[in-house]
XYZ file of N, CA, C and O in Angstrom:
880
model
N 14.955 8.867 -14.213
C 13.686 9.600 -14.091
C 12.604 8.668 -13.548
O 12.419 7.559 -14.043
N 11.893 9.132 -12.527
C 10.814 8.360 -11.913
C 9.529 8.667 -12.680
O 9.151 9.827 -12.820
N 8.863 7.632 -13.188
C 7.678 7.855 -14.027
C 6.398 7.468 -13.295
O 6.360 6.484 -12.553
N 5.328 8.246 -13.545
C 4.071 8.086 -12.816
C 2.901 8.087 -13.805
O 2.874 8.886 -14.750
N 1.932 7.197 -13.558
C 0.665 7.183 -14.282
C -0.426 7.644 -13.333
O -0.541 7.120 -12.219
N -1.248 8.617 -13.752
C -2.330 9.150 -12.928
C -3.658 8.551 -13.364
O -3.994 8.582 -14.556
N -4.422 8.022 -12.412
C -5.716 7.408 -12.724
C -6.764 7.987 -11.784
O -6.784 7.687 -10.591
N -7.637 8.831 -12.329
C -8.690 9.472 -11.533
C -9.758 9.976 -12.481
O -9.443 10.500 -13.554
N -11.017 9.829 -12.108
C -12.091 10.264 -12.995
C -12.359 11.764 -12.926
O -13.199 12.280 -13.656
N -11.634 12.478 -12.050
C -11.793 13.929 -11.947
C -10.613 14.628 -12.627
O -9.478 14.554 -12.141
N -10.857 15.317 -13.746
C -9.767 16.003 -14.452
C -8.992 16.991 -13.583
O -7.775 17.125 -13.719
N -9.685 17.680 -12.672
C -9.008 18.647 -11.822
C -8.028 17.981 -10.870
O -6.953 18.528 -10.579
N -8.395 16.789 -10.382
C -7.485 16.058 -9.496
C -6.246 15.642 -10.273
O -5.113 15.801 -9.798
N -6.447 15.121 -11.480
C -5.297 14.712 -12.298
C -4.398 15.911 -12.612
O -3.170 15.819 -12.546
N -5.018 17.038 -12.938
C -4.244 18.238 -13.261
C -3.434 18.705 -12.047
O -2.264 19.106 -12.181
N -4.044 18.648 -10.880
C -3.337 19.057 -9.664
C -2.165 18.154 -9.355
O -1.066 18.627 -9.017
N -2.384 16.838 -9.452
C -1.302 15.896 -9.194
C -0.175 16.066 -10.214
O 1.007 16.022 -9.873
N -0.548 16.250 -11.479
C 0.469 16.443 -12.517
C 1.327 17.675 -12.221
O 2.560 17.635 -12.323
N 0.671 18.784 -11.850
C 1.406 20.020 -11.571
C 2.384 19.833 -10.419
O 3.535 20.290 -10.475
N 1.928 19.149 -9.369
C 2.786 18.929 -8.201
C 3.977 18.042 -8.553
O 5.133 18.352 -8.220
N 3.700 16.936 -9.239
C 4.761 15.967 -9.516
C 5.749 16.469 -10.557
O 6.965 16.281 -10.425
N 5.247 17.127 -11.602
C 6.147 17.554 -12.670
C 6.939 18.808 -12.297
O 7.818 19.226 -13.054
N 6.661 19.382 -11.129
C 7.495 20.469 -10.624
C 8.830 19.929 -10.106
O 9.761 20.701 -9.852
N 8.912 18.596 -9.976
C 10.141 17.954 -9.501
C 11.001 17.567 -10.698
O 10.501 17.011 -11.682
N 12.303 17.811 -10.626
C 13.168 17.537 -11.777
C 13.354 16.049 -12.077
O 13.743 15.690 -13.195
N 13.042 15.192 -11.097
C 13.295 13.760 -11.282
C 12.012 12.947 -11.462
O 12.040 11.720 -11.433
N 10.856 13.620 -11.633
C 9.585 12.914 -11.770
C 8.906 13.341 -13.074
O 8.823 14.528 -13.386
N 8.400 12.354 -13.810
C 7.681 12.623 -15.048
C 6.336 11.891 -15.028
O 6.289 10.690 -14.758
N 5.262 12.606 -15.303
C 3.950 11.980 -15.469
C 3.850 11.521 -16.925
O 3.829 12.333 -17.845
N 3.809 10.212 -17.127
C 3.873 9.665 -18.488
C 2.495 9.391 -19.089
O 2.388 9.082 -20.282
N 1.436 9.491 -18.268
C 0.117 9.238 -18.816
C -0.969 9.472 -17.803
O -0.716 9.602 -16.599
N -2.219 9.532 -18.300
C -3.386 9.711 -17.450
C -4.503 8.795 -17.930
O -4.576 8.451 -19.109
N -5.368 8.414 -16.992
C -6.566 7.643 -17.323
C -7.698 8.122 -16.438
O -7.474 8.536 -15.297
N -8.918 8.047 -16.961
C -10.084 8.503 -16.210
C -10.838 7.358 -15.553
O -11.820 7.593 -14.854
N -10.386 6.117 -15.757
C -11.067 4.969 -15.167
C -10.105 3.794 -15.039
O -9.152 3.655 -15.827
N -10.381 2.936 -14.075
C -9.532 1.769 -13.870
C -9.500 0.831 -15.053
O -8.518 0.101 -15.261
N -10.552 0.838 -15.858
C -10.610 -0.056 -17.012
C -9.530 0.254 -18.038
O -9.167 -0.604 -18.849
N -9.004 1.479 -18.029
C -7.983 1.877 -19.003
C -6.564 1.646 -18.494
O -5.595 1.880 -19.236
N -6.425 1.172 -17.264
C -5.108 1.096 -16.637
C -4.210 0.032 -17.281
O -3.033 0.288 -17.559
N -4.738 -1.157 -17.505
C -3.903 -2.272 -17.953
C -3.144 -1.960 -19.243
O -1.907 -2.089 -19.286
N -3.828 -1.546 -20.315
C -3.065 -1.252 -21.533
C -2.060 -0.120 -21.350
O -0.968 -0.157 -21.941
N -2.406 0.878 -20.547
C -1.470 1.979 -20.316
C -0.243 1.513 -19.542
O 0.888 1.912 -19.849
N -0.446 0.685 -18.523
C 0.680 0.168 -17.746
C 1.591 -0.677 -18.634
O 2.824 -0.573 -18.577
N 0.993 -1.507 -19.475
C 1.793 -2.353 -20.369
C 2.592 -1.514 -21.375
O 3.729 -1.841 -21.697
N 1.993 -0.426 -21.849
C 2.654 0.377 -22.880
C 3.661 1.361 -22.286
O 4.755 1.547 -22.822
N 3.291 1.991 -21.173
C 4.109 3.066 -20.621
C 5.111 2.603 -19.567
O 6.081 3.303 -19.298
N 4.846 1.452 -18.938
C 5.713 0.892 -17.887
C 6.072 1.923 -16.811
O 7.258 2.180 -16.533
N 5.070 2.540 -16.173
C 5.370 3.524 -15.124
C 5.966 2.848 -13.894
O 5.732 1.664 -13.635
N 6.720 3.618 -13.137
C 7.252 3.112 -11.867
C 6.165 3.094 -10.798
O 6.140 2.206 -9.946
N 5.282 4.095 -10.841
C 4.242 4.252 -9.823
C 2.922 4.594 -10.506
O 2.898 5.374 -11.466
N 1.837 4.013 -10.009
C 0.492 4.391 -10.438
C -0.207 5.043 -9.252
O -0.283 4.459 -8.164
N -0.689 6.276 -9.455
C -1.518 6.948 -8.444
C -2.967 6.679 -8.827
O -3.464 7.202 -9.823
N -3.645 5.852 -8.051
C -4.929 5.263 -8.437
C -6.069 5.735 -7.537
O -6.052 5.511 -6.316
N -7.060 6.374 -8.140
C -8.281 6.707 -7.398
C -8.980 5.399 -7.005
O -8.870 4.394 -7.713
N -9.687 5.390 -5.888
C -10.375 4.161 -5.494
C -11.815 4.103 -5.989
O -12.342 3.016 -6.232
N -12.446 5.255 -6.171
C -13.849 5.252 -6.595
C -13.942 5.795 -8.020
O -13.781 6.997 -8.250
N -14.201 4.891 -8.975
C -14.341 5.266 -10.381
C -15.522 4.505 -10.980
O -15.881 3.433 -10.498
N -16.145 5.029 -12.041
C -17.429 4.496 -12.495
C -17.415 3.102 -13.112
O -18.300 2.292 -12.826
N -16.466 2.781 -13.979
C -16.492 1.494 -14.679
C -15.735 0.406 -13.927
O -16.252 -0.667 -13.670
N -14.480 0.686 -13.594
C -13.682 -0.248 -12.789
C -13.043 0.534 -11.650
O -12.300 1.484 -11.887
N -13.345 0.156 -10.416
C -12.797 0.894 -9.281
C -11.329 0.543 -9.056
O -10.767 -0.349 -9.683
N -10.716 1.284 -8.133
C -9.289 1.107 -7.873
C -8.935 -0.234 -7.279
O -7.808 -0.710 -7.430
N -9.884 -0.876 -6.594
C -9.627 -2.195 -6.019
C -9.411 -3.219 -7.123
O -8.396 -3.928 -7.155
N -10.360 -3.295 -8.045
C -10.263 -4.265 -9.123
C -9.104 -3.936 -10.055
O -8.399 -4.836 -10.538
N -8.883 -2.650 -10.308
C -7.768 -2.257 -11.168
C -6.436 -2.647 -10.543
O -5.537 -3.158 -11.230
N -6.292 -2.435 -9.241
C -5.066 -2.830 -8.537
C -4.865 -4.334 -8.614
O -3.774 -4.826 -8.945
N -5.917 -5.077 -8.308
C -5.844 -6.537 -8.345
C -5.454 -7.034 -9.740
O -4.606 -7.926 -9.883
N -6.043 -6.447 -10.769
C -5.786 -6.881 -12.140
C -4.355 -6.561 -12.575
O -3.680 -7.387 -13.201
N -3.881 -5.372 -12.232
C -2.499 -4.997 -12.571
C -1.512 -5.965 -11.942
O -0.599 -6.479 -12.608
N -1.677 -6.228 -10.669
C -0.720 -7.076 -9.961
C -0.793 -8.524 -10.417
O 0.210 -9.253 -10.366
N -1.958 -8.950 -10.887
C -2.123 -10.335 -11.312
C -1.656 -10.562 -12.745
O -1.183 -11.653 -13.077
N -1.758 -9.555 -13.600
C -1.551 -9.790 -15.031
C -0.320 -9.126 -15.632
O 0.093 -9.495 -16.728
N 0.258 -8.150 -14.944
C 1.399 -7.427 -15.516
C 2.701 -7.923 -14.912
O 2.877 -7.858 -13.697
N 3.627 -8.422 -15.720
C 4.930 -8.832 -15.191
C 5.675 -7.617 -14.626
O 5.612 -6.530 -15.203
N 6.356 -7.813 -13.518
C 7.091 -6.732 -12.860
C 6.210 -5.485 -12.740
O 6.517 -4.430 -13.299
N 5.098 -5.599 -12.010
C 4.111 -4.503 -11.973
C 4.634 -3.258 -11.266
O 5.580 -3.327 -10.471
N 4.034 -2.118 -11.550
C 4.435 -0.883 -10.868
C 3.965 -0.871 -9.423
O 3.126 -1.678 -9.016
N 4.507 0.052 -8.651
C 3.992 0.314 -7.317
C 2.671 1.073 -7.454
O 2.486 1.852 -8.392
N 1.767 0.839 -6.526
C 0.445 1.468 -6.612
C 0.117 2.205 -5.317
O 0.156 1.625 -4.229
N -0.188 3.498 -5.465
C -0.691 4.298 -4.350
C -2.164 4.596 -4.637
O -2.486 5.132 -5.701
N -3.048 4.239 -3.730
C -4.444 4.611 -3.924
C -4.661 6.012 -3.359
O -4.145 6.354 -2.303
N -5.384 6.808 -4.123
C -5.636 8.194 -3.757
C -7.107 8.315 -3.387
O -7.985 7.884 -4.136
N -7.366 8.876 -2.227
C -8.732 8.856 -1.706
C -9.090 10.177 -1.040
O -8.202 10.929 -0.599
N -10.377 10.450 -0.969
C -10.865 11.638 -0.272
C -10.991 11.380 1.221
O -10.678 12.242 2.043
N -11.423 10.159 1.569
C -11.641 9.811 2.974
C -10.779 8.610 3.339
O -10.869 7.557 2.706
N -9.964 8.744 4.376
C -9.071 7.646 4.728
C -9.822 6.465 5.343
O -9.408 5.321 5.188
N -10.922 6.736 6.027
C -11.678 5.642 6.631
C -12.732 5.164 5.632
O -13.922 5.372 5.786
N -12.274 4.505 4.591
C -13.102 4.144 3.450
C -12.921 2.658 3.160
O -11.804 2.172 3.057
N -14.037 1.947 3.048
C -13.960 0.517 2.766
C -13.215 0.249 1.460
O -12.517 -0.758 1.331
N -13.318 1.150 0.508
C -12.604 0.992 -0.754
C -11.091 1.002 -0.525
O -10.343 0.273 -1.174
N -10.629 1.852 0.386
C -9.197 1.927 0.685
C -8.720 0.604 1.270
O -7.684 0.054 0.861
N -9.475 0.079 2.216
C -9.082 -1.190 2.826
C -9.068 -2.302 1.784
O -8.167 -3.139 1.750
N -10.060 -2.289 0.894
C -10.104 -3.280 -0.169
C -8.907 -3.176 -1.090
O -8.343 -4.190 -1.521
N -8.485 -1.953 -1.398
C -7.331 -1.757 -2.273
C -6.042 -2.216 -1.599
O -5.163 -2.823 -2.235
N -5.906 -1.947 -0.307
C -4.726 -2.421 0.421
C -4.691 -3.942 0.455
O -3.639 -4.558 0.272
N -5.832 -4.554 0.668
C -5.901 -6.021 0.657
C -5.566 -6.571 -0.722
O -4.990 -7.663 -0.837
N -5.931 -5.818 -1.756
C -5.663 -6.265 -3.124
C -4.197 -6.144 -3.508
O -3.774 -6.711 -4.510
N -3.419 -5.402 -2.715
C -1.991 -5.314 -2.984
C -1.431 -3.925 -3.165
O -0.248 -3.770 -3.487
N -2.243 -2.874 -2.969
C -1.728 -1.515 -3.081
C -0.638 -1.285 -2.029
O -0.659 -1.873 -0.944
N 0.313 -0.433 -2.373
C 1.464 -0.196 -1.496
C 1.189 0.841 -0.421
O 2.027 1.071 0.441
N 0.034 1.471 -0.478
C -0.319 2.455 0.526
C -1.381 3.382 -0.033
O -1.875 3.192 -1.140
N -1.763 4.382 0.750
C -2.773 5.315 0.270
C -2.391 6.744 0.636
O -1.578 6.985 1.535
N -2.969 7.661 -0.116
C -2.666 9.074 0.027
C -3.972 9.855 -0.057
O -4.818 9.568 -0.900
N -4.136 10.811 0.839
C -5.341 11.630 0.814
C -5.225 12.723 -0.243
O -4.163 13.311 -0.435
N -6.345 12.999 -0.920
C -6.338 14.031 -1.964
C -6.028 15.408 -1.404
O -5.567 16.289 -2.138
N -6.256 15.592 -0.117
C -5.961 16.898 0.484
C -4.517 16.994 0.974
O -4.146 17.996 1.610
N -3.694 15.985 0.692
C -2.301 16.000 1.142
C -1.553 17.197 0.563
O -1.849 17.667 -0.540
N -0.585 17.680 1.301
C 0.230 18.797 0.839
C 1.145 18.336 -0.291
O 1.501 17.152 -0.371
N 1.551 19.240 -1.170
C 2.428 18.857 -2.287
C 3.666 18.075 -1.851
O 4.029 17.083 -2.494
N 4.304 18.496 -0.777
C 5.506 17.796 -0.321
C 5.188 16.361 0.087
O 6.013 15.449 -0.116
N 4.006 16.135 0.671
C 3.601 14.790 1.075
C 3.340 13.908 -0.145
O 3.675 12.715 -0.135
N 2.774 14.488 -1.192
C 2.512 13.730 -2.411
C 3.825 13.287 -3.047
O 4.006 12.124 -3.415
N 4.763 14.209 -3.159
C 6.065 13.898 -3.753
C 6.792 12.845 -2.920
O 7.354 11.879 -3.456
N 6.766 13.017 -1.605
C 7.424 12.056 -0.718
C 6.824 10.671 -0.873
O 7.546 9.667 -0.928
N 5.498 10.592 -0.979
C 4.824 9.301 -1.106
C 5.231 8.587 -2.380
O 5.527 7.383 -2.370
N 5.270 9.308 -3.477
C 5.648 8.706 -4.760
C 7.083 8.199 -4.710
O 7.386 7.083 -5.145
N 7.980 9.002 -4.174
C 9.383 8.580 -4.086
C 9.540 7.386 -3.149
O 10.318 6.465 -3.416
N 8.802 7.401 -2.047
C 8.916 6.340 -1.055
C 8.541 4.983 -1.644
O 9.295 4.017 -1.526
N 7.390 4.906 -2.283
C 6.964 3.610 -2.825
C 7.812 3.201 -4.017
O 8.037 2.016 -4.259
N 8.300 4.172 -4.782
C 9.166 3.850 -5.916
C 10.454 3.175 -5.457
O 11.008 2.330 -6.163
N 10.902 3.536 -4.253
C 12.124 2.948 -3.697
C 11.879 1.586 -3.055
O 12.802 0.933 -2.594
N 10.597 1.165 -3.030
C 10.288 -0.156 -2.506
C 9.769 -0.176 -1.090
O 9.564 -1.244 -0.511
N 9.539 1.004 -0.496
C 8.993 1.072 0.853
C 7.475 1.179 0.801
O 6.906 1.631 -0.191
N 6.823 0.779 1.880
C 5.373 0.898 1.961
C 4.991 2.257 2.516
O 5.649 2.788 3.409
N 3.935 2.816 1.980
C 3.382 4.055 2.514
C 2.374 3.651 3.588
O 1.171 3.571 3.347
N 2.896 3.347 4.762
C 2.096 2.715 5.803
C 1.730 3.707 6.899
O 2.593 4.362 7.474
N 0.441 3.838 7.169
C -0.055 4.668 8.259
C -0.693 3.719 9.275
O -1.878 3.385 9.142
N 0.054 3.251 10.256
C -0.439 2.190 11.146
C -1.766 2.497 11.817
O -2.647 1.650 11.879
N -1.928 3.733 12.317
C -3.173 4.061 13.012
C -4.360 3.988 12.054
O -5.430 3.482 12.397
N -4.147 4.479 10.823
C -5.233 4.465 9.844
C -5.551 3.041 9.409
O -6.719 2.667 9.272
N -4.513 2.231 9.169
C -4.740 0.843 8.768
C -5.444 0.087 9.891
O -6.340 -0.727 9.648
N -5.048 0.356 11.136
C -5.699 -0.291 12.280
C -7.176 0.079 12.335
O -8.043 -0.765 12.574
N -7.479 1.355 12.098
C -8.874 1.809 12.105
C -9.664 1.152 10.973
O -10.804 0.732 11.159
N -9.043 1.057 9.799
C -9.700 0.403 8.673
C -9.972 -1.065 8.979
O -11.043 -1.588 8.681
N -8.982 -1.738 9.565
C -9.162 -3.146 9.894
C -10.275 -3.333 10.924
O -11.057 -4.281 10.854
N -10.342 -2.417 11.887
C -11.392 -2.509 12.902
C -12.772 -2.302 12.291
O -13.750 -2.923 12.705
N -12.842 -1.433 11.274
C -14.126 -1.107 10.659
C -14.578 -2.151 9.648
O -15.756 -2.475 9.568
N -13.615 -2.685 8.871
C -13.999 -3.504 7.726
C -13.436 -4.927 7.747
O -13.838 -5.759 6.949
N -12.507 -5.194 8.662
C -11.992 -6.553 8.785
C -12.853 -7.354 9.747
O -13.891 -6.899 10.230
N -12.404 -8.566 10.016
C -13.097 -9.415 10.979
C -12.313 -9.347 12.281
O -11.159 -9.752 12.336
N -12.956 -8.848 13.319
C -12.239 -8.524 14.541
C -11.523 -9.709 15.163
O -10.484 -9.553 15.801
N -12.082 -10.905 15.007
C -11.426 -12.070 15.594
C -10.648 -12.847 14.552
O -10.186 -13.957 14.810
N -10.469 -12.254 13.365
C -9.709 -12.916 12.317
C -10.567 -13.875 11.518
O -11.406 -14.584 12.054
N -10.369 -13.883 10.216
C -11.114 -14.804 9.366
C -10.481 -16.186 9.420
O -9.287 -16.332 9.708
N -11.257 -17.209 9.125
C -10.720 -18.574 9.103
C -9.616 -18.682 8.068
O -8.574 -19.326 8.306
N -9.811 -18.035 6.926
C -8.794 -18.071 5.872
C -7.510 -17.391 6.337
O -6.405 -17.883 6.096
N -7.665 -16.251 7.015
C -6.499 -15.527 7.508
C -5.740 -16.315 8.557
O -4.504 -16.358 8.558
N -6.482 -16.954 9.470
C -5.818 -17.755 10.506
C -5.077 -18.940 9.896
O -3.959 -19.266 10.305
N -5.698 -19.567 8.900
C -5.059 -20.711 8.247
C -3.781 -20.280 7.529
O -2.763 -20.981 7.567
N -3.830 -19.102 6.889
C -2.654 -18.600 6.169
C -1.512 -18.322 7.140
O -0.347 -18.625 6.846
N -1.833 -17.765 8.306
C -0.783 -17.481 9.276
C -0.206 -18.774 9.849
O 0.999 -18.876 10.070
N -1.053 -19.769 10.072
C -0.559 -21.055 10.562
C 0.381 -21.702 9.547
O 1.425 -22.259 9.912
N 0.030 -21.611 8.272
C 0.895 -22.175 7.226
C 2.237 -21.452 7.169
O 3.258 -22.049 6.832
N 2.225 -20.155 7.493
C 3.467 -19.380 7.447
C 4.466 -19.859 8.485
O 5.677 -19.741 8.284
N 3.980 -20.398 9.588
C 4.842 -20.954 10.639
C 5.929 -19.965 11.056
O 7.128 -20.270 11.026
N 5.509 -18.767 11.469
C 6.474 -17.771 11.927
C 7.138 -18.229 13.216
O 6.506 -18.854 14.073
N 8.415 -17.915 13.352
C 9.095 -18.179 14.609
C 8.611 -17.166 15.653
O 7.957 -16.169 15.319
N 8.952 -17.405 16.909
C 8.541 -16.480 17.965
C 9.104 -15.082 17.711
O 8.398 -14.080 17.863
N 10.364 -15.004 17.291
C 10.966 -13.704 17.044
C 10.328 -13.020 15.832
O 10.114 -11.815 15.829
N 10.013 -13.792 14.797
C 9.335 -13.222 13.629
C 7.962 -12.684 14.005
O 7.526 -11.644 13.507
N 7.288 -13.375 14.924
C 6.003 -12.885 15.409
C 6.154 -11.565 16.148
O 5.337 -10.653 15.988
N 7.211 -11.464 16.967
C 7.478 -10.208 17.672
C 7.698 -9.073 16.678
O 7.188 -7.963 16.855
N 8.469 -9.358 15.631
C 8.765 -8.342 14.617
C 7.487 -7.912 13.899
O 7.250 -6.723 13.683
N 6.627 -8.879 13.552
C 5.382 -8.553 12.861
C 4.498 -7.654 13.723
O 3.880 -6.695 13.224
N 4.419 -7.944 15.008
C 3.599 -7.100 15.893
C 4.127 -5.668 15.916
O 3.350 -4.706 15.924
N 5.445 -5.515 15.932
C 6.033 -4.171 15.982
C 5.900 -3.459 14.642
O 5.694 -2.242 14.599
N 5.994 -4.197 13.547
C 5.742 -3.615 12.226
C 4.306 -3.090 12.167
O 4.042 -2.003 11.652
N 3.373 -3.863 12.714
C 1.960 -3.463 12.711
C 1.728 -2.200 13.534
O 0.764 -1.467 13.289
N 2.605 -1.944 14.481
C 2.503 -0.721 15.285
C 3.169 0.461 14.590
O 3.119 1.587 15.088
N 3.821 0.194 13.448
C 4.415 1.276 12.670
C 5.858 1.577 12.996
O 6.403 2.584 12.531
N 6.517 0.705 13.750
C 7.906 0.959 14.092
C 8.807 0.703 12.877
O 8.574 -0.206 12.094
N 9.836 1.527 12.743
C 10.831 1.341 11.689
C 11.772 0.204 12.074
O 11.763 -0.275 13.214
N 12.616 -0.204 11.140
C 13.584 -1.261 11.448
C 14.500 -0.852 12.592
O 14.811 -1.664 13.466
N 14.929 0.404 12.590
C 15.821 0.874 13.650
C 15.101 0.857 15.002
O 15.692 0.476 16.030
N 13.844 1.256 15.021
C 13.080 1.254 16.279
C 12.823 -0.164 16.764
O 12.872 -0.433 17.975
N 12.559 -1.079 15.824
C 12.364 -2.485 16.204
C 13.663 -3.055 16.774
O 13.654 -3.777 17.780
N 14.779 -2.704 16.144
C 16.081 -3.191 16.618
C 16.344 -2.726 18.050
O 16.815 -3.503 18.893
N 16.029 -1.461 18.329
C 16.229 -0.938 19.686
C 15.309 -1.633 20.673
O 15.725 -1.961 21.802
N 14.066 -1.893 20.268
C 13.100 -2.530 21.160
C 13.510 -3.969 21.479
O 13.371 -4.425 22.619
N 14.022 -4.684 20.475
C 14.371 -6.092 20.672
C 15.840 -6.298 21.039
O 16.260 -7.441 21.268
N 16.585 -5.198 21.080
C 18.013 -5.232 21.415
C 18.770 -6.167 20.457
O 19.462 -7.103 20.873
N 18.601 -5.911 19.177
C 19.332 -6.640 18.138
C 19.791 -5.616 17.103
O 19.439 -4.440 17.165
N 20.598 -6.076 16.140
C 21.083 -5.184 15.100
C 20.020 -4.906 14.048
O 19.093 -5.704 13.846
N 20.174 -3.775 13.357
C 19.225 -3.415 12.305
C 19.219 -4.439 11.184
O 18.159 -4.764 10.620
N 20.389 -4.960 10.829
C 20.459 -5.962 9.768
C 19.705 -7.227 10.159
O 19.098 -7.887 9.308
N 19.744 -7.562 11.441
C 18.992 -8.721 11.919
C 17.487 -8.488 11.741
O 16.748 -9.376 11.311
N 17.050 -7.279 12.054
C 15.633 -6.946 11.877
C 15.250 -7.015 10.404
O 14.209 -7.569 10.042
N 16.096 -6.466 9.534
C 15.817 -6.522 8.095
C 15.659 -7.961 7.632
O 14.774 -8.284 6.834
N 16.511 -8.838 8.153
C 16.437 -10.255 7.801
C 15.126 -10.868 8.276
O 14.476 -11.629 7.541
N 14.713 -10.528 9.498
C 13.447 -11.046 10.027
C 12.256 -10.525 9.220
O 11.319 -11.275 8.926
N 12.282 -9.238 8.878
C 11.183 -8.661 8.099
C 11.082 -9.346 6.740
O 9.986 -9.707 6.289
N 12.230 -9.557 6.098
C 12.233 -10.238 4.794
C 11.669 -11.640 4.909
O 10.906 -12.098 4.049
N 12.022 -12.325 5.986
C 11.525 -13.682 6.205
C 10.020 -13.680 6.438
O 9.283 -14.531 5.906
N 9.526 -12.715 7.218
C 8.087 -12.601 7.479
C 7.331 -12.361 6.178
O 6.312 -13.014 5.903
N 7.828 -11.444 5.360
C 7.167 -11.148 4.085
C 7.132 -12.388 3.200
O 6.106 -12.700 2.585
N 8.256 -13.096 3.136
C 8.319 -14.288 2.286
C 7.359 -15.364 2.778
O 6.638 -15.989 1.989
N 7.321 -15.587 4.076
C 6.463 -16.642 4.624
C 4.979 -16.309 4.460
O 4.156 -17.212 4.254
N 4.651 -15.017 4.555
C 3.249 -14.614 4.422
C 2.846 -14.423 2.962
O 1.665 -14.254 2.662
N 3.838 -14.431 2.067
C 3.541 -14.144 0.668
C 3.109 -12.703 0.496
O 2.298 -12.378 -0.370
N 3.661 -11.820 1.332
C 3.283 -10.412 1.343
C 4.202 -9.608 0.438
O 5.422 -9.813 0.434
N 3.620 -8.691 -0.308
C 4.381 -7.864 -1.248
C 5.251 -6.852 -0.510
O 6.332 -6.492 -0.974
N 4.790 -6.375 0.636
C 5.509 -5.351 1.378
C 4.983 -5.322 2.815
O 4.179 -6.162 3.216
N 5.428 -4.345 3.593
C 5.048 -4.257 4.998
C 3.542 -4.030 5.159
O 2.937 -4.560 6.096
N 2.956 -3.232 4.274
C 1.513 -3.006 4.355
C 0.758 -4.315 4.251
O -0.163 -4.591 5.025
N 1.158 -5.152 3.280
C 0.479 -6.434 3.098
C 0.671 -7.342 4.310
O -0.229 -8.084 4.692
N 1.838 -7.283 4.925
C 2.086 -8.080 6.128
C 1.186 -7.632 7.273
O 0.646 -8.463 8.026
N 1.003 -6.325 7.414
C 0.149 -5.802 8.477
C -1.308 -6.194 8.233
O -2.019 -6.607 9.152
N -1.752 -6.099 6.986
C -3.112 -6.525 6.655
C -3.291 -7.998 7.002
O -4.303 -8.404 7.602
N -2.304 -8.830 6.658
C -2.372 -10.264 6.970
C -2.447 -10.487 8.479
O -3.162 -11.375 8.952
N -1.700 -9.687 9.237
C -1.722 -9.823 10.696
C -3.105 -9.524 11.254
O -3.590 -10.218 12.159
N -3.762 -8.508 10.720
C -5.107 -8.176 11.166
C -6.121 -9.211 10.695
O -7.014 -9.634 11.436
N -5.996 -9.630 9.423
C -6.953 -10.568 8.850
C -6.934 -11.915 9.583
O -7.938 -12.626 9.628
N -5.787 -12.258 10.128
C -5.664 -13.553 10.828
C -6.043 -13.461 12.294
O -6.177 -14.481 12.973
N -6.187 -12.227 12.806
C -6.430 -12.060 14.227
C -5.151 -12.107 15.040
O -5.192 -12.023 16.278
N -3.983 -12.219 14.376
C -2.707 -12.273 15.069
C -2.451 -10.950 15.809
O -1.887 -10.928 16.889
N -2.873 -9.858 15.175
C -2.833 -8.534 15.806
C -4.251 -8.018 15.871
O -4.987 -8.101 14.890
N -4.652 -7.498 17.014
C -6.007 -7.013 17.184
C -6.119 -5.555 16.777
O -5.350 -4.718 17.287
N -7.049 -5.198 15.870
C -7.218 -3.790 15.501
C -7.528 -2.913 16.700
O -7.190 -1.744 16.720
N -8.190 -3.479 17.682
C -8.562 -2.697 18.850
C -7.422 -2.481 19.820
O -7.516 -1.680 20.728
N -6.329 -3.211 19.635
C -5.235 -3.096 20.583
C -3.992 -2.824 19.946
O -3.069 -2.425 19.817
């Protein structure tokens, strides 16, 4: 059974998400919270597989709650930030903090279920065009000094750099393999190496790192 914790200061949003998710035979909503400040004890007690986290809450927002969960909880859950507006500085902040992706509150029920299952399986809920737009709006267009230094320390090979650029464009492993004329397993190996070298939790974090360093241009 896939377990989910809902965190949103709007009771109607929580009720809607619960109804959608619990209509699935393999998903259980194990708890709810109205603010990010309540997340840590609930995560420790309930051990959910996925946290659906609002980004704008009164006491502790989703950015700080995400950062705190990932820093303090052993074997932390996957985190999807739930937002009203995709082009939101809070969303970009949450992705930088380590969230596995984001979901719009107006998403269709099937999209919500798919998102929860996707991140639970270890994949990133990555929307390349949206992340690129967020990076262009809220990142540093020429890359931050810290980001550039981190990428230099990673010492990616030329092929790993090619793979990172294609990941940032949203290509799947199979599409990257076709583009580079290599096997899918080879691409998986390169992606794993890129994540390890960048210290990235998943593909979303790798893409954020690529933008933050200026290695990939949000405008291009």
